Tab-separated table of C-alpha atoms in Angstrom:
chain	number	residue	atom	x	y	z
Y	1	MET	CA	0.000	0.000	0.000
Y	2	ALA	CA	1.562	3.215	-1.125
Y	3	THR	CA	1.357	6.231	1.051
Y	4	ILE	CA	0.342	9.448	-0.526
Y	5	LYS	CA	2.500	12.359	0.429
Y	6	GLN	CA	0.633	15.516	0.948
Y	7	HIS	CA	2.436	18.576	-0.209
Y	8	THR	CA	1.651	21.426	2.020
Y	9	GLN	CA	2.648	24.771	0.830
Y	10	GLN	CA	4.346	26.735	3.554
Y	11	GLU	CA	3.990	30.450	3.648
Y	12	PRO	CA	7.276	32.293	3.593
Y	13	ALA	CA	8.373	33.724	6.908
Y	14	THR	CA	7.634	37.420	7.046
Y	15	ILE	CA	8.583	40.187	9.374
Y	16	ASN	CA	6.552	43.251	10.137
Y	17	PRO	CA	7.920	46.081	7.952
Y	18	VAL	CA	7.941	48.594	10.822
Y	19	LYS	CA	9.814	46.119	13.017
Y	20	PHE	CA	12.305	45.509	10.206
Y	21	LEU	CA	12.769	49.252	9.655
Y	22	THR	CA	13.298	49.889	13.367
Y	23	TRP	CA	15.971	47.212	13.601
Y	24	LEU	CA	17.544	48.414	10.365
Y	25	ILE	CA	17.824	51.928	11.817
Y	26	ILE	CA	19.346	50.531	15.016
Y	27	VAL	CA	21.915	48.454	13.111
Y	28	ALA	CA	22.790	51.406	10.849
Y	29	SER	CA	23.169	53.638	13.907
Y	30	VAL	CA	25.440	51.118	15.621
Y	31	MET	CA	27.600	51.064	12.494
Y	32	LEU	CA	27.631	54.874	12.324
Y	33	PHE	CA	28.707	55.364	15.932
Y	34	ALA	CA	31.175	52.466	15.774
Y	35	SER	CA	32.838	54.023	12.749
Y	36	LEU	CA	32.923	57.461	14.378
Y	37	THR	CA	34.451	56.176	17.605
Y	38	SER	CA	36.974	54.117	15.616
Y	39	ALA	CA	37.931	57.169	13.548
Y	40	TYR	CA	38.197	59.150	16.795
Y	41	ILE	CA	40.711	56.661	18.219
Y	42	VAL	CA	42.753	56.578	14.999
Y	43	ARG	CA	42.826	60.383	14.670
Y	44	ARG	CA	43.713	60.868	18.334
Y	45	GLY	CA	46.694	58.557	17.844
Y	46	GLU	CA	48.070	60.816	15.122
Y	47	GLY	CA	48.734	63.643	17.593
Y	48	ASN	CA	47.709	67.315	17.599
Y	49	TRP	CA	44.888	66.448	19.970
Y	50	LEU	CA	43.487	69.024	22.363
Y	51	GLN	CA	42.287	67.682	25.701
Y	52	PHE	CA	39.410	69.578	27.287
Y	53	ASP	CA	36.984	69.038	30.137
Y	54	ILE	CA	33.542	67.788	29.197
Y	55	PRO	CA	30.879	70.093	30.668
Y	56	THR	CA	28.799	68.738	33.552
Y	57	MET	CA	25.610	69.088	31.479
Y	58	PHE	CA	26.675	66.062	29.444
Y	59	ALA	CA	26.877	63.969	32.642
Y	60	ILE	CA	23.440	65.258	33.597
Y	61	SER	CA	22.196	64.135	30.184
Y	62	VAL	CA	23.349	60.588	31.044
Y	63	VAL	CA	21.083	60.645	34.112
Y	64	ILE	CA	18.218	62.017	32.017
Y	65	ALA	CA	18.725	59.263	29.432
Y	66	ILE	CA	18.577	56.593	32.146
Y	67	LEU	CA	15.429	58.109	33.660
Y	68	SER	CA	13.748	58.281	30.249
Y	69	SER	CA	14.566	54.631	29.670
Y	70	VAL	CA	12.881	53.820	32.991
Y	71	THR	CA	9.760	55.820	32.132
Y	72	ILE	CA	9.286	54.201	28.732
Y	73	GLN	CA	9.737	50.783	30.311
Y	74	PHE	CA	7.100	51.771	32.867
Y	75	ALA	CA	4.803	52.600	29.904
Y	76	ILE	CA	5.295	49.068	28.583
Y	77	TRP	CA	4.542	47.519	31.968
Y	78	ARG	CA	1.384	49.616	32.389
Y	79	ASN	CA	0.297	48.827	28.823
Y	80	LYS	CA	0.632	45.084	29.472
Y	81	LYS	CA	-1.867	45.531	32.312
Y	82	ASP	CA	-4.095	47.637	30.041
Y	83	GLU	CA	-3.707	50.660	32.292
Y	84	LEU	CA	-3.988	53.156	29.454
Y	85	ASN	CA	-3.950	56.345	31.527
Y	86	GLN	CA	-0.754	55.247	33.280
Y	87	THR	CA	0.709	54.317	29.890
Y	88	LYS	CA	-0.044	57.793	28.534
Y	89	ILE	CA	1.445	59.486	31.593
Y	90	ALA	CA	4.629	57.424	31.268
Y	91	LEU	CA	4.849	58.273	27.563
Y	92	PHE	CA	4.482	61.995	28.291
Y	93	LEU	CA	7.137	61.731	31.001
Y	94	THR	CA	9.447	60.039	28.512
Y	95	LEU	CA	8.798	62.790	25.966
Y	96	GLY	CA	9.450	65.443	28.632
Y	97	LEU	CA	12.718	63.744	29.532
Y	98	GLY	CA	13.597	63.647	25.834
Y	99	VAL	CA	13.102	67.418	25.697
Y	100	ALA	CA	15.169	67.787	28.897
Y	101	PHE	CA	17.916	65.684	27.287
Y	102	CYS	CA	17.973	67.981	24.241
Y	103	ILE	CA	18.129	71.060	26.472
Y	104	SER	CA	20.989	69.557	28.494
Y	105	GLN	CA	22.889	68.865	25.284
Y	106	TRP	CA	22.320	72.420	24.076
Y	107	LEU	CA	23.512	73.831	27.409
Y	108	GLY	CA	26.542	71.543	27.251
Y	109	TRP	CA	27.420	72.884	23.806
Y	110	LYS	CA	26.995	76.446	25.119
Y	111	ASP	CA	29.452	75.614	27.939
Y	112	LEU	CA	31.911	74.298	25.355
Y	113	VAL	CA	31.665	77.514	23.345
Y	114	ALA	CA	32.086	79.580	26.530
Y	115	ASN	CA	35.318	77.624	27.148
Y	116	ASN	CA	36.515	78.361	23.595
Y	117	ILE	CA	35.853	74.815	22.327
Y	118	HIS	CA	34.339	75.151	18.846
Y	119	PHE	CA	33.153	72.880	16.067
Y	120	VAL	CA	35.862	74.192	13.755
Y	121	GLY	CA	39.248	73.987	15.371
Y	122	ASN	CA	41.168	71.084	16.789
Y	123	PRO	CA	40.036	67.631	15.561
Y	124	SER	CA	39.126	66.636	19.126
Y	125	GLU	CA	36.640	69.512	19.272
Y	126	SER	CA	35.127	68.635	15.890
Y	127	PHE	CA	34.759	64.974	16.801
Y	128	PHE	CA	32.992	65.866	20.057
Y	129	TYR	CA	30.453	68.064	18.277
Y	130	VAL	CA	29.874	65.577	15.447
Y	131	ILE	CA	29.388	62.586	17.766
Y	132	SER	CA	27.152	64.378	20.260
Y	133	GLY	CA	25.304	66.209	17.457
Y	134	LEU	CA	24.508	63.025	15.560
Y	135	HIS	CA	23.212	61.431	18.738
Y	136	PHE	CA	21.117	64.555	19.334
Y	137	LEU	CA	19.547	64.082	15.871
Y	138	HIS	CA	18.789	60.450	16.726
Y	139	ILE	CA	17.049	61.638	19.914
Y	140	VAL	CA	14.942	64.069	17.872
Y	141	GLY	CA	13.972	61.156	15.600
Y	142	GLY	CA	13.139	59.090	18.678
Y	143	MET	CA	10.934	61.904	19.967
Y	144	VAL	CA	9.031	61.954	16.649
Y	145	PHE	CA	8.536	58.173	16.998
Y	146	LEU	CA	7.377	58.757	20.575
Y	147	LEU	CA	4.893	61.419	19.477
Y	148	VAL	CA	3.413	58.970	16.968
Y	149	ILE	CA	2.964	56.430	19.796
Y	150	ILE	CA	1.345	59.056	22.046
Y	151	VAL	CA	-1.144	59.916	19.295
Y	152	LYS	CA	-1.865	56.198	18.815
Y	153	ALA	CA	-2.383	55.830	22.577
Y	154	PHE	CA	-5.000	58.586	22.533
Y	155	GLN	CA	-6.687	56.886	19.575
Y	156	TYR	CA	-6.759	53.631	21.591
Y	157	LYS	CA	-4.499	51.947	19.049
Y	158	VAL	CA	-1.972	51.126	21.759
Y	159	HIS	CA	-3.271	48.711	24.359
Y	160	LYS	CA	-2.699	45.278	25.806
Y	161	THR	CA	-3.459	43.423	22.570
Y	162	SER	CA	-1.885	46.010	20.257
Y	163	SER	CA	1.536	46.868	21.612
Y	164	LEU	CA	3.988	46.310	18.747
Y	165	ALA	CA	4.420	50.027	18.006
Y	166	LEU	CA	5.019	50.840	21.680
Y	167	ASN	CA	7.469	47.957	22.050
Y	168	LEU	CA	9.434	49.056	18.977
Y	169	CYS	CA	9.516	52.646	20.174
Y	170	ALA	CA	10.763	51.485	23.574
Y	171	THR	CA	13.428	49.319	21.952
Y	172	TYR	CA	14.683	52.289	19.953
Y	173	TRP	CA	14.519	54.572	22.994
Y	174	HIS	CA	16.474	52.104	25.147
Y	175	PHE	CA	19.013	51.876	22.326
Y	176	LEU	CA	19.378	55.667	22.302
Y	177	ALA	CA	19.888	55.780	26.068
Y	178	ALA	CA	22.468	52.988	25.984
Y	179	THR	CA	24.232	54.657	23.053
Y	180	TRP	CA	24.514	57.975	24.896
Y	181	ILE	CA	25.875	56.264	28.017
Y	182	TYR	CA	28.472	54.512	25.848
Y	183	LEU	CA	29.366	57.689	23.935
Y	184	TYR	CA	29.641	59.818	27.060
Y	185	PHE	CA	32.021	57.409	28.789
Y	186	PHE	CA	33.927	56.824	25.554
Y	187	LEU	CA	34.481	60.578	25.148
Y	188	LEU	CA	35.266	61.013	28.830
Y	189	LEU	CA	37.858	58.226	28.921
Y	190	ASN	CA	39.442	58.977	25.541
Y	191	ARG	CA	40.078	62.681	25.816
């Protein structure tokens, strides 16, 4: 008795396009900052490198980044329990901390200028502005992503059974916080 093999057609594995895009942005950003920090090390080794103190505002921005990571994680925890008002509050707190981070960066740059550290000058100065400025732009992009999530939360499109967008936003936001912590200590230790 011959057995008949049934051919079942399997659907190709797919990934959500927004999830793919988020991870693509994260990978590209890792490559960008890895190349910048590598170039920083190589250029510093060539000499003619000005050492300067990093303003305190940049250390404060590390604390703000950590706090914002905590608040967005709190939003995820509240969303899993379907506590939508708490989720919204945590998202607004995260956005507020994002604004505070941007202000701290701006004040840090003002302190640099007050100490005669400018974008155009010694390569160490230029690298500092480029690295911190590119991270600043990533934060602004993260805040736009966060605003989209806040709007979705008010439209009841973010809740216990629909949390992909919030989770992706939180992943990106955690990445930004971790990146700033890394960059700050990299710049501090490699002056």
